[in-house]
XYZ file of C-alpha atoms in Angstrom:
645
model
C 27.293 6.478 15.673
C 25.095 9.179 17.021
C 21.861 10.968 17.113
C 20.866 13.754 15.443
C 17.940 16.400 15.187
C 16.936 19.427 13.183
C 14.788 21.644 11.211
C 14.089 23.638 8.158
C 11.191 26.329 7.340
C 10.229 28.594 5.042
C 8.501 31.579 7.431
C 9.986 33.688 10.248
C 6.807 32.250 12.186
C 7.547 28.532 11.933
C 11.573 29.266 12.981
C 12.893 26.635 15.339
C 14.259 28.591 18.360
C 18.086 27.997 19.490
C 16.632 26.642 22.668
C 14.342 24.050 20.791
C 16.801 22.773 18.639
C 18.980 22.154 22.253
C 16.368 20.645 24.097
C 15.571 17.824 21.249
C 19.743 17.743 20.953
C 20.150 16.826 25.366
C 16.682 14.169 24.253
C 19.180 12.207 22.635
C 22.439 12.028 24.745
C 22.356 8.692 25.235
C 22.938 7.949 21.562
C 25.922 10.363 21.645
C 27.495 10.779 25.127
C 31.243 11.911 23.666
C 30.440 14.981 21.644
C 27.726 17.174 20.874
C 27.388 20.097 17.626
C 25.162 22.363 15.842
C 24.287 24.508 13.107
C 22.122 27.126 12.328
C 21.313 29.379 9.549
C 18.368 32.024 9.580
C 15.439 32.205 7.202
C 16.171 34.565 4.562
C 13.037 36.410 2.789
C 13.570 36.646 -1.111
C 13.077 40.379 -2.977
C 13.882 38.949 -6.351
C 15.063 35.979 -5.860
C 13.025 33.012 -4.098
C 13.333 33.049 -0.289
C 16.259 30.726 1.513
C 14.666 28.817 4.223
C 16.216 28.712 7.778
C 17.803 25.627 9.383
C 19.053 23.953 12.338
C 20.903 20.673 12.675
C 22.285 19.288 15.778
C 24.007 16.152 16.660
C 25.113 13.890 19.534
C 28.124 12.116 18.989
C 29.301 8.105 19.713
C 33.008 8.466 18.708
C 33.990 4.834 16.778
C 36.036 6.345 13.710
C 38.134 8.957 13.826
C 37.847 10.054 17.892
C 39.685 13.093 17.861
C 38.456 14.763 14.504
C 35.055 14.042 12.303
C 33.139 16.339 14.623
C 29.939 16.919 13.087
C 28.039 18.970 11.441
C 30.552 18.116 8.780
C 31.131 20.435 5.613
C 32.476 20.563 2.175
C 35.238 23.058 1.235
C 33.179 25.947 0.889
C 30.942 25.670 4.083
C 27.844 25.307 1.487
C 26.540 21.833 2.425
C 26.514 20.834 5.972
C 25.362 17.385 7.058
C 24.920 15.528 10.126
C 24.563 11.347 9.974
C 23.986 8.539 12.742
C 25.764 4.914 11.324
C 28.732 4.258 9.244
C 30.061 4.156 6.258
C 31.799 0.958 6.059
C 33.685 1.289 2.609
C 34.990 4.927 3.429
C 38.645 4.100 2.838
C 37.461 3.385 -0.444
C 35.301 6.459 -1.323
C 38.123 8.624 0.383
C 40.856 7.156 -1.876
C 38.275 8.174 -5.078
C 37.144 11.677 -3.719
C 40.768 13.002 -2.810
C 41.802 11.647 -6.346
C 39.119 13.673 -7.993
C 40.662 16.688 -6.184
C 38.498 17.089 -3.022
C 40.003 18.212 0.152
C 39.263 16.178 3.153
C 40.212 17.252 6.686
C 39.183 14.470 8.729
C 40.317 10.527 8.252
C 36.886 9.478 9.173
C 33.999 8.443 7.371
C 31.006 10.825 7.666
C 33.094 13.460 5.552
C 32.613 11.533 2.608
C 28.920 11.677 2.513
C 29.357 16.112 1.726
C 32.147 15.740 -1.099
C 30.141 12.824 -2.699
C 26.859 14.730 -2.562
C 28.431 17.263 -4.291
C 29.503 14.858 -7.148
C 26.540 12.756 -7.510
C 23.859 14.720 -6.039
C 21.212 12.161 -4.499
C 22.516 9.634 -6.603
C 25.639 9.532 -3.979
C 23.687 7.253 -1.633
C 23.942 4.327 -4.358
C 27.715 4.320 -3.378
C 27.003 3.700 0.579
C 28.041 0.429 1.996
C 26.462 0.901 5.381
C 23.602 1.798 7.663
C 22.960 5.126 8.071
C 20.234 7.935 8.847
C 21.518 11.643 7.172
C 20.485 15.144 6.981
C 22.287 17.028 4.897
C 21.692 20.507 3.920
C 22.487 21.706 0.861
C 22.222 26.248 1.167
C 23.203 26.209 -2.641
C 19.574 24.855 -3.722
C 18.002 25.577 -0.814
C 17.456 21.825 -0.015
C 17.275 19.771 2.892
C 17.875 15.813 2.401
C 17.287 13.083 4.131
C 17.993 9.411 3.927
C 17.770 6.054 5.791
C 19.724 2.961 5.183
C 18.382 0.488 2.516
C 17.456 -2.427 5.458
C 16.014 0.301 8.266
C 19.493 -0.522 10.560
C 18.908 3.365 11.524
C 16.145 5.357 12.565
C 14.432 8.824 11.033
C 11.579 10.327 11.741
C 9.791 13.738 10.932
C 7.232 15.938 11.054
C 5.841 17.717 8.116
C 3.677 20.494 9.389
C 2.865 23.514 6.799
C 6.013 25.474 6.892
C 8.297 23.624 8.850
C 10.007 20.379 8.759
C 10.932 18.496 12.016
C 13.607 15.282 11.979
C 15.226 13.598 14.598
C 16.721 9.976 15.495
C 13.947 9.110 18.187
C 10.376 10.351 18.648
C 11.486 11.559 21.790
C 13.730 14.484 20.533
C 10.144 15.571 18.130
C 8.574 15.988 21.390
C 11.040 18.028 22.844
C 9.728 20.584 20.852
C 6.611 22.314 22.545
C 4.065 22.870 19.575
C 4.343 19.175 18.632
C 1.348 17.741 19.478
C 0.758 14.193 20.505
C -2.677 12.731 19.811
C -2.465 8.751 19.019
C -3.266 7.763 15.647
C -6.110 5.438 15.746
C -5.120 3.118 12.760
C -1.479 3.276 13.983
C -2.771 1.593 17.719
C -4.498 -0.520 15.728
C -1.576 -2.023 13.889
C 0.508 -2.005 17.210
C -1.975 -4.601 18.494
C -2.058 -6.634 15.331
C 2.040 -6.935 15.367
C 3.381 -5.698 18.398
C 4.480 -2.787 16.239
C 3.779 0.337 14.536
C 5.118 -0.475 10.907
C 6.606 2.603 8.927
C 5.724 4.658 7.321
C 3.004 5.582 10.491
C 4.545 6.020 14.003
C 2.152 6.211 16.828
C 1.147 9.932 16.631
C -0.663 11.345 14.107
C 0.879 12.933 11.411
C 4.425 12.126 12.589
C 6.288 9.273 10.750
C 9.523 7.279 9.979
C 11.150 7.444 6.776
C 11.264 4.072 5.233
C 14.122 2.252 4.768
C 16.147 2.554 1.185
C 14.255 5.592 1.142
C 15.150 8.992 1.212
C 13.198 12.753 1.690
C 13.609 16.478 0.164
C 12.425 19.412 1.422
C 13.061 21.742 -1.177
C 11.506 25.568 -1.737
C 8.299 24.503 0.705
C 8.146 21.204 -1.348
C 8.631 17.946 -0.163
C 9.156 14.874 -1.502
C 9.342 11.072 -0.405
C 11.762 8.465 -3.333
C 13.184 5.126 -2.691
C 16.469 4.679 -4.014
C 17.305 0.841 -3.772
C 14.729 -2.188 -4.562
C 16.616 -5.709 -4.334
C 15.445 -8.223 -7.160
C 12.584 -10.053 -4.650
C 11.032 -11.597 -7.585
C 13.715 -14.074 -9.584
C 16.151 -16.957 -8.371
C 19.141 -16.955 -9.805
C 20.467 -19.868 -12.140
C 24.010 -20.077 -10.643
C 24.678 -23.331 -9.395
C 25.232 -24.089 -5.496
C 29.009 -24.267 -5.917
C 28.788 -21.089 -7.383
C 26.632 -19.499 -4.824
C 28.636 -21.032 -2.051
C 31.665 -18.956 -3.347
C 29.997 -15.876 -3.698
C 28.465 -16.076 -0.352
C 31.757 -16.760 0.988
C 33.190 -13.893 -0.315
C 30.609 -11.181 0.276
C 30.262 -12.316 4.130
C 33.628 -12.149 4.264
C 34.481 -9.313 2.823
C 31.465 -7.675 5.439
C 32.526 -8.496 8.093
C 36.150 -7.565 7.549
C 34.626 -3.803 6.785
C 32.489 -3.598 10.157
C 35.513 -4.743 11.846
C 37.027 -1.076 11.307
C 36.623 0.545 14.731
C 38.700 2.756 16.519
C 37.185 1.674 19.841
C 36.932 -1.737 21.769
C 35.015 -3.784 19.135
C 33.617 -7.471 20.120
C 30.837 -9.919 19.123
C 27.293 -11.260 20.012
C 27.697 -14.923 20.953
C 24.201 -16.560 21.495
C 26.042 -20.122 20.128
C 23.345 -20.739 17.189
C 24.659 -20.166 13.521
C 24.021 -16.682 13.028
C 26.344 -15.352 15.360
C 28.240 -18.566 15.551
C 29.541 -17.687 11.881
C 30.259 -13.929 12.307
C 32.351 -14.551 15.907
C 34.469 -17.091 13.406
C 35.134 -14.553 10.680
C 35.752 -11.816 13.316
C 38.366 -14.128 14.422
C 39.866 -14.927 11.508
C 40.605 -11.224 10.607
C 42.272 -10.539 14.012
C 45.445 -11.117 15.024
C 44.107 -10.741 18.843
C 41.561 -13.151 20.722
C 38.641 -10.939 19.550
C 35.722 -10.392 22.650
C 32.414 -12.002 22.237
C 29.806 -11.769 24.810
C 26.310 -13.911 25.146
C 23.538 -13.496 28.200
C 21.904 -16.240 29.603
C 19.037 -16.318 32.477
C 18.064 -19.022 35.487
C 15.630 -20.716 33.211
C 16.959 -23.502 31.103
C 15.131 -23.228 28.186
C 15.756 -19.913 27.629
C 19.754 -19.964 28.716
C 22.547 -20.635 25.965
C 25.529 -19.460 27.450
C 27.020 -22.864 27.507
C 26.384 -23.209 23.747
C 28.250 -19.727 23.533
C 31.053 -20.402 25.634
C 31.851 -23.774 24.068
C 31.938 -21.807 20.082
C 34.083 -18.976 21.808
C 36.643 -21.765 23.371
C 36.472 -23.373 20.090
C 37.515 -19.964 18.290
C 39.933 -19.043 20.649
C 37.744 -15.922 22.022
C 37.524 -14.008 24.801
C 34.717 -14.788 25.984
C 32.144 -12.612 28.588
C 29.165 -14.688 29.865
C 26.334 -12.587 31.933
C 23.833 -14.678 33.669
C 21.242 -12.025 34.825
C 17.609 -12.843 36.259
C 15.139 -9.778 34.518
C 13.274 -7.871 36.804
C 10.384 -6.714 34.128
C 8.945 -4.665 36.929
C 11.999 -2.347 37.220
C 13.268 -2.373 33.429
C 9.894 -2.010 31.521
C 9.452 1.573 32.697
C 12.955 2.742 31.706
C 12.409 0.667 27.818
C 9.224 2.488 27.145
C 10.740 5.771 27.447
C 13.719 4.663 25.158
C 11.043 2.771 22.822
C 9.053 6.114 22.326
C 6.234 4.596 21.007
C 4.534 1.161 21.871
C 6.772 -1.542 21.414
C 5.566 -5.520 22.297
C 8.983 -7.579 21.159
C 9.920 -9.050 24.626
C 13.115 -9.717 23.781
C 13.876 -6.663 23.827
C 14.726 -6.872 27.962
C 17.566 -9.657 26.749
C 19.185 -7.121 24.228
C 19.006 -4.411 26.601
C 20.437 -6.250 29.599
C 23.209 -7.741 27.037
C 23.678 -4.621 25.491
C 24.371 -3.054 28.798
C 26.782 -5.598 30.162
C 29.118 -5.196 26.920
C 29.197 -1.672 26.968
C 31.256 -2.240 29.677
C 33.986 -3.626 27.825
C 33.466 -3.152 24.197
C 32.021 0.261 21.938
C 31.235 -1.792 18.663
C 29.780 -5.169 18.494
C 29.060 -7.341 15.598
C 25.488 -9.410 15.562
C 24.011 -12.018 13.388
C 21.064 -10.736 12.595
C 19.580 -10.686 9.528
C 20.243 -14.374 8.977
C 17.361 -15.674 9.836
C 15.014 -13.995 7.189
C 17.936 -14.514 4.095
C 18.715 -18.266 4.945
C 15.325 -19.655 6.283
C 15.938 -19.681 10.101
C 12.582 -19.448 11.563
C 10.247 -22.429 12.791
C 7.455 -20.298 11.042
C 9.110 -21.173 7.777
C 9.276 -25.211 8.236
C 5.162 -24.647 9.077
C 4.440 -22.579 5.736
C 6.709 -25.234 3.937
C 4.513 -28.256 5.525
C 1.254 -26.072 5.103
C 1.988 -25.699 1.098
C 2.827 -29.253 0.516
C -0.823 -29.768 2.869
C -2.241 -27.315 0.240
C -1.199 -29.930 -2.521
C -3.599 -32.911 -0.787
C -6.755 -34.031 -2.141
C -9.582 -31.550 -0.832
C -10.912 -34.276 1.410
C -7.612 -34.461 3.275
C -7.163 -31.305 3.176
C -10.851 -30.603 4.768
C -10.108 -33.408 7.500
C -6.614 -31.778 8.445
C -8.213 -28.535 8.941
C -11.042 -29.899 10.657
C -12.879 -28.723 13.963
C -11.543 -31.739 15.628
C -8.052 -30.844 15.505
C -8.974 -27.299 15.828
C -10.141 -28.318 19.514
C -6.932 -29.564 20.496
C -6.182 -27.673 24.183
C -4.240 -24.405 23.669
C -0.602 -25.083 25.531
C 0.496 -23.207 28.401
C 3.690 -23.262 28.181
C 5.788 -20.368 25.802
C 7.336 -22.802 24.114
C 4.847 -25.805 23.982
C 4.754 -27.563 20.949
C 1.060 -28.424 21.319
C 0.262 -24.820 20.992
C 2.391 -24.644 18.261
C 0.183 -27.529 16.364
C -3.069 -26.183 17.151
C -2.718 -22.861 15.602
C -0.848 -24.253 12.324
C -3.994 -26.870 12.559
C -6.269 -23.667 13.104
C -4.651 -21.768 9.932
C -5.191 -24.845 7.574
C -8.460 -23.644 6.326
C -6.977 -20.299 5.007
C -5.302 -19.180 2.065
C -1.339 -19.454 2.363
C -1.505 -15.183 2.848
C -4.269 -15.217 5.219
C -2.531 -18.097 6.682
C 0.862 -15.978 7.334
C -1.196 -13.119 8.170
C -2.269 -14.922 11.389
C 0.719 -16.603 12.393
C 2.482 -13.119 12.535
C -0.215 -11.509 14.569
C -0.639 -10.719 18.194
C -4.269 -10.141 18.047
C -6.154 -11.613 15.288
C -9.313 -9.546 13.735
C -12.171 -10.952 15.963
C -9.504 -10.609 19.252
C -9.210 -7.273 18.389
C -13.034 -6.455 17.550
C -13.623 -7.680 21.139
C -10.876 -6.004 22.970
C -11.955 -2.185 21.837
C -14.999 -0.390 23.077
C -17.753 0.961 20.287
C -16.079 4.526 20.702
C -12.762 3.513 20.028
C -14.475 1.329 17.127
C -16.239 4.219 15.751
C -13.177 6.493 16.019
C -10.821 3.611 13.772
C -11.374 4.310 9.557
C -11.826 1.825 7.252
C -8.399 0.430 7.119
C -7.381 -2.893 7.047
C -4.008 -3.360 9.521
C -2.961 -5.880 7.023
C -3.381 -3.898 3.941
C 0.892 -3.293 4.635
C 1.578 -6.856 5.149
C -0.427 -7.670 1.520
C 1.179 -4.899 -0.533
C 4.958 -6.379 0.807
C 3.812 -9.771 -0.609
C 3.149 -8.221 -4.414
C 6.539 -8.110 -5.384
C 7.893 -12.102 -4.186
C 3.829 -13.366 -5.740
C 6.125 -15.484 -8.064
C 8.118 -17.345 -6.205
C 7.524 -20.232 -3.939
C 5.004 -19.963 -0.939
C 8.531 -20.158 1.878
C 10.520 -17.749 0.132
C 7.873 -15.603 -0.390
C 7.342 -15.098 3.176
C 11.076 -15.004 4.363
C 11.058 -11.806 1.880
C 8.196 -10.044 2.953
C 9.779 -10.678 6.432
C 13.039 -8.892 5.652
C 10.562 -5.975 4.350
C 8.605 -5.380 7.198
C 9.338 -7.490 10.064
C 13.102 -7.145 10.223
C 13.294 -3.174 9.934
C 10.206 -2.992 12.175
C 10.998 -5.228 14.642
C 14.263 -6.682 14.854
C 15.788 -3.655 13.976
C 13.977 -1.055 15.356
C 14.491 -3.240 19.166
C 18.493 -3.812 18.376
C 19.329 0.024 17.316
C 16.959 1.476 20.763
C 18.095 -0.917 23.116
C 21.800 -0.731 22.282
C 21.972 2.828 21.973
C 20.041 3.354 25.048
C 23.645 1.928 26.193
C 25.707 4.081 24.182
C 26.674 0.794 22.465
C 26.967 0.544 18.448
C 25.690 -2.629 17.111
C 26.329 -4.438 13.578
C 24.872 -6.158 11.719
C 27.093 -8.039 8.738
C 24.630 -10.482 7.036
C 22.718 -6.568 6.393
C 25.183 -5.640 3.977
C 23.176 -4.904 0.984
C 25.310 -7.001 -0.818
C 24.747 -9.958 0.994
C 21.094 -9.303 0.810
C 21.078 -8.845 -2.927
C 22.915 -12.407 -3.133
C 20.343 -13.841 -0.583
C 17.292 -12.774 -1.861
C 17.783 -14.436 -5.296
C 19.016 -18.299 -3.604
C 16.014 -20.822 -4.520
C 14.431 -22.195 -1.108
C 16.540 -25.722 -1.701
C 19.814 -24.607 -1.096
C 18.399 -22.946 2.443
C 16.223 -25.201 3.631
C 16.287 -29.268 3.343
C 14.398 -31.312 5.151
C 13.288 -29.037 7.628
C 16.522 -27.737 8.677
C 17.294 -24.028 7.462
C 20.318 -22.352 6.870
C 21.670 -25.080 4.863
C 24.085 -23.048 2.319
C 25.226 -21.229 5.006
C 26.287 -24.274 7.383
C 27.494 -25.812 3.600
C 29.637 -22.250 3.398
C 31.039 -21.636 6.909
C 30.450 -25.110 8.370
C 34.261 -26.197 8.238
C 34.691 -22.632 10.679
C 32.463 -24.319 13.539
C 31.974 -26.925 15.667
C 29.670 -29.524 14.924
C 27.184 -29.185 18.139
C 26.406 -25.960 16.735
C 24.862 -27.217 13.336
C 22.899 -29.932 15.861
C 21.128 -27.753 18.293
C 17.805 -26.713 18.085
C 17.016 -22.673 17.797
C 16.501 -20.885 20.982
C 15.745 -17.518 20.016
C 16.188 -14.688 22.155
C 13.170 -14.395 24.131
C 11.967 -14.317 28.088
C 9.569 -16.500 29.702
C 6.602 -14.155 29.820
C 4.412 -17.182 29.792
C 5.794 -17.652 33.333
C 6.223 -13.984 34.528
C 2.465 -13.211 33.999
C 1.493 -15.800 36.566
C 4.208 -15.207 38.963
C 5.891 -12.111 39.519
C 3.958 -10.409 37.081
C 0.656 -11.414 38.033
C -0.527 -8.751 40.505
C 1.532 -6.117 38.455
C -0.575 -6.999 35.591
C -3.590 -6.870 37.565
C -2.962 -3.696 38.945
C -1.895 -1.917 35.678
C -4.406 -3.952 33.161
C -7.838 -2.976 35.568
C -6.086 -0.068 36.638
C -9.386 2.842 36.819
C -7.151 4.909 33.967
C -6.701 2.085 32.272
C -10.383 0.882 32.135
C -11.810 4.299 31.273
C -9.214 5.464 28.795
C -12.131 4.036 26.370
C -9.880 2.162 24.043
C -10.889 -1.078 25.128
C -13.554 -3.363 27.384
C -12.460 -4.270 30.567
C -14.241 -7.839 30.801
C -12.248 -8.400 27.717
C -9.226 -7.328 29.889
C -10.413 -9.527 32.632
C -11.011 -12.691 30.634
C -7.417 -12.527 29.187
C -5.863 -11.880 32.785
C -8.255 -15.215 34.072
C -7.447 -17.347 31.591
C -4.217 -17.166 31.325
C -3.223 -17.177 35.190
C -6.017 -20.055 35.311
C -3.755 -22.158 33.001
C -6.680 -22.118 30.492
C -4.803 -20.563 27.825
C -1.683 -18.412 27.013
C -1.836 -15.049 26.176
C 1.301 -13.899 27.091
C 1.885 -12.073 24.309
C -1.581 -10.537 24.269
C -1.195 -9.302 27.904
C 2.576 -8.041 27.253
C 1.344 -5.845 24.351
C -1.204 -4.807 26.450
C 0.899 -3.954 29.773
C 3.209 -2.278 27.826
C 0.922 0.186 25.903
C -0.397 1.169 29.256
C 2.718 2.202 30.876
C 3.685 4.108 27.247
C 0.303 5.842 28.139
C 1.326 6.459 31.382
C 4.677 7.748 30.757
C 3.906 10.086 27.561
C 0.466 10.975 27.783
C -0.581 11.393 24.405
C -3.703 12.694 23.413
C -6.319 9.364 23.020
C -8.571 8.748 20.259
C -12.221 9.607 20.423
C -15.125 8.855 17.715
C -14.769 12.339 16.523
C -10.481 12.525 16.209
């Protein structure tokens, strides 16, 4: 695990100096606190022969595999590729055992070296052979070429900068900035999207003309050309005929057979343990391939409905674990600041404090630990889904019961106050009735809905927005599932866009911000492939999801665990923003910068704060989106918008 950074360009002017390429190399130190390398060849002007561009690459290193050797950059025999990579390779052993046999020299026992000797077999092709998650840079001086690649679920970060003869990459946003030309003026359509779902979705990041890679995807920069590909597309669109029994075995072997591969660490490896099924399943496979009480670790808070370290510590007893429970009360005042600047860009998923704090408290103990996530979007795990399920068999009604379920009377029902209040819940699936099932999802997933959003910004921010639709991403993702049924279509578009953008965009910055390397076995492609193609039945019966996986792993467990309702791993924000958030809000929300920044209206900004600390309503979420992109203003100070940008 590690960060890395680096350049290519094809003029003297445009050369990256030494001290660049270091500063955007100490930017990301808390990815790699063990190790640190570089490499650096000049640019090269051509008489008869086509110029050779000049590169940098630089890397911070988290030593799991191979401590004492597998320094990067790493090289193939002849010092003619060079490549640095943040992840792992989990089936290295294998791809050594081929790549020695084929009469390649390897000089490490790690896994990054295979990446150089199988580029030089396979050429870009060689990232069909990965079983991991990854983000390379590998240079190749032969062709002149500069690759890059992400992982095919988005487990690791890549961004860049294409500017017109130089290419800028790095693991975080923050390294890009270390450079001193790079400028830093928001994107308009990119704040936009932040406020319609609490993130920026690839490929934009916040700043102009800077973006992520997406995942499965990868980049060349060859001879001044460059050149975006995807190199992996699961089958989205057809179920597979295999019966349950079948499926069941397959499943069984392919999570298996994960986990046992991220279980290869040469540093203190242990477990996420929230108790729920996800994690609940990998801590009992973990197990199962140790010969050692393996370490899990779970994180609970002073609020009940939000603590399930009970739940964790009764699987971990049950498994025969060694088990670490943290009970920590989150000070959002004191960690928000320190999350933005890891975050880089706006960020609204609240639960990122939990991972961070949890994160933070295993470091302690372990380097590696395994997660569940991923679970939730390839075996039907969310509430959201048991809504679309009800909604499409609503959708089936007569049109007169349809138009009296989707009335104005039960849209009046009074908004909840409560985070978790299940008459909030029923008045916006009530409120959605009267749209398509797309339109439908569309709002569900938001933060700020169309209208919301109209009436937040001021006429110059308005005027300064094209004529994009936020949701013009979120439509596209839905054209490949468009055939199957209305659930499984939206679990799938969530492992497209939410999962990489979200969930796994929060887990890789918050647990690196810890030097801590998280993963994540239900992302092995292979399980994914599997998943994707299981008709909604054998995940989800009446109402409860996950079904083939409690049919699969069930006998692992114990029972409470298949009983207990999902928690998820969230904060009470609901509750901070009229206590001990309240006058912090205040003061940053109708803050003078904040009201004449000219992004948005401050009785807008007022009404939110009243109603919610009234009782009237909940916008939690609304106001957490909105605190947070004011510190991120604060603590970067981009360039804003105006009607003219």
């Amino acid at each position: 695990m590690c960060g890395i950074a680096g350049a290519v360009w094809t003029h003297p002017e445009a050369a990256l100096p030494p001290e660049a390429i270091a500063r955007m190399s100490r930017e990301l130190v808390h990815r790699g606190p063990d190790d640190e390398g570089s490499y650096r060849a000049e640019y090269r002007p051509g008489g008869a022969y086509p110029s050779t561009p000049g590169v940098a690459l630089a890397y911070r290193r988290l030593a799991i595999i191979d401590p004492a050797g597998s320094r990067q950059p790493l090289t193939n025999e002849d010092g003619t590729i060079q490549a640095v990579f943040n992840g792992e390779i989990y089936n290295y052993r294998e791809l050594r055992n081929r790549l020695e046999g084929s009469g390649h020299a390897l000089r490490t026992c790690g896994d990054g070296e295979t990446l150089v000797h199988l580029y030089e077999d396979e050429d870009v092709e060689f990232l069909d052979h990965l079983v991991g998650m990854f983000a390379i840079a590998l240079w190749d001086a032969r062709k002149g070429r500069l690759l890059l690649a992400r992982d095919r679920l988005g487990q690791k970060p890549l961004v860049y900068r294409l500017d017109r003869d130089r290419l800028l990459f790095a693991s975080e946003l923050k390294a890009l900035l270390a450079v001193p030309d790079v400028p830093r003026e928001i994107d308009p359509s990119a704040l936009d999207e932040y406020l319609t779902y609490g993130y920026v979705p690839h490929p934009n990041t916040i700043y102009r003309g800077t973006c992520k890679l997406p995942p499965a995807h990868y980049a060349v920069f060859e001879r001044g050309r460059f050149t975006v590909r995807r190199y992996w597309q699961p089958d989205l669109a057809t179920e597979s005929e295999a019966s349950e029994d079948e499926q069941v075995e397959r499943l069984r072997d392919v999570i298996t057979d994960s986990v046992a591969l991220q279980m290869q660490s040469d540093a203190p490896l242990g477990v996420f343990l929230s108790g729920g099924v996800d994690s609940s399943v990998i801590a009992a496979l973990a197990q199962q391939h140790s010969d050692r009480p393996v370490q899990s670790f779970s994180i609970g808070f002073p609020v009940a409905e939000f603590d399930e370290t009970d739940f964790a510590r009764s699987v971990a007893n049950h498994l025969g674990m060694q088990h670490h429970a943290f009970t920590v009360d989150p000070i959002a005042v004191q960690v928000l600041p320190e999350l933005v600047w890891h975050f880089d860009e706006p960020f609204a998923d609240s639960s990122a404090i939990p991972t961070y704090y949890l994160a933070r408290l295993t470091r302690e103990h372990a380097k590696v630990a395994l997660s569940g996530d991923g679970a939730d979007e390839l075996f039907g795990g969310y509430g959201r889904y048991k809504a679309v399920k009800l909604a499409s068999m609503i959708d089936r009604l007569p049109r007169a019961a349809r138009k009296l379920l989707a009335s104005r009377l039960w849209q009046r029902l009074p908004g909840g106050v409560r985070q978790k209040s299940r008459l909030e819940h029923w008045r916006r699936f009530a409120e959605a009735l009267a749209l398509s099932p797309r339109h439908r999802y569309q709002g569900w997933m938001s933060i700020f809905p169309e209208n919301h959003r109209a009436a937040l910004y001021t006429d110059d921010f308005l005027a300064a927005l094209p004529e994009s639709d936020p949701f013009e991403w979120l439509r596209c993702a839905f054209e490949p599932v468009a055939k199957r049924d209305p659930v499984s279509q939206c679990a799938l578009v969530d492992l497209v866009t939410y999962l990489p953008c979200d969930l796994m965009q929060k887990v890789d910055l918050a647990t690196m911000a810890c030097g801590l390397e998280c993963r994540s076995p239900f992302l092995d492609h292979r399980v994914v492939e599997l998943a994707a193609r299981l008709p909604w039945q054998m995940k989800q019966r009446v109402w409860r999801g996950k079904r083939i996986l409690r049919r699969t792993f069930g006998h692992l467990l114990p029972p409470g665990v298949f009983r207990r309702r999902k928690y998820g791993f969230s904060v009470p924000l609901d509750w901070w923003f009229r206590n001990e958030l309240r006058e912090y809000a205040h003061e940053v929300l109708l803050d003078r910068q904040t009201l004449t920044s000219g992004l948005f209206r401050a009785e807008a900004i007022r009404t939110l704060l009243d109603e919610h600390t009234a009782g009237r309503a909940n916008h939690a979420g609304r106001l957490w989106s909105l605190l947070v992109l004011a510190l991120w203003v604060d603590r970067w100070n981009p360039v804003l918008p105006t009607a003219s940008s």
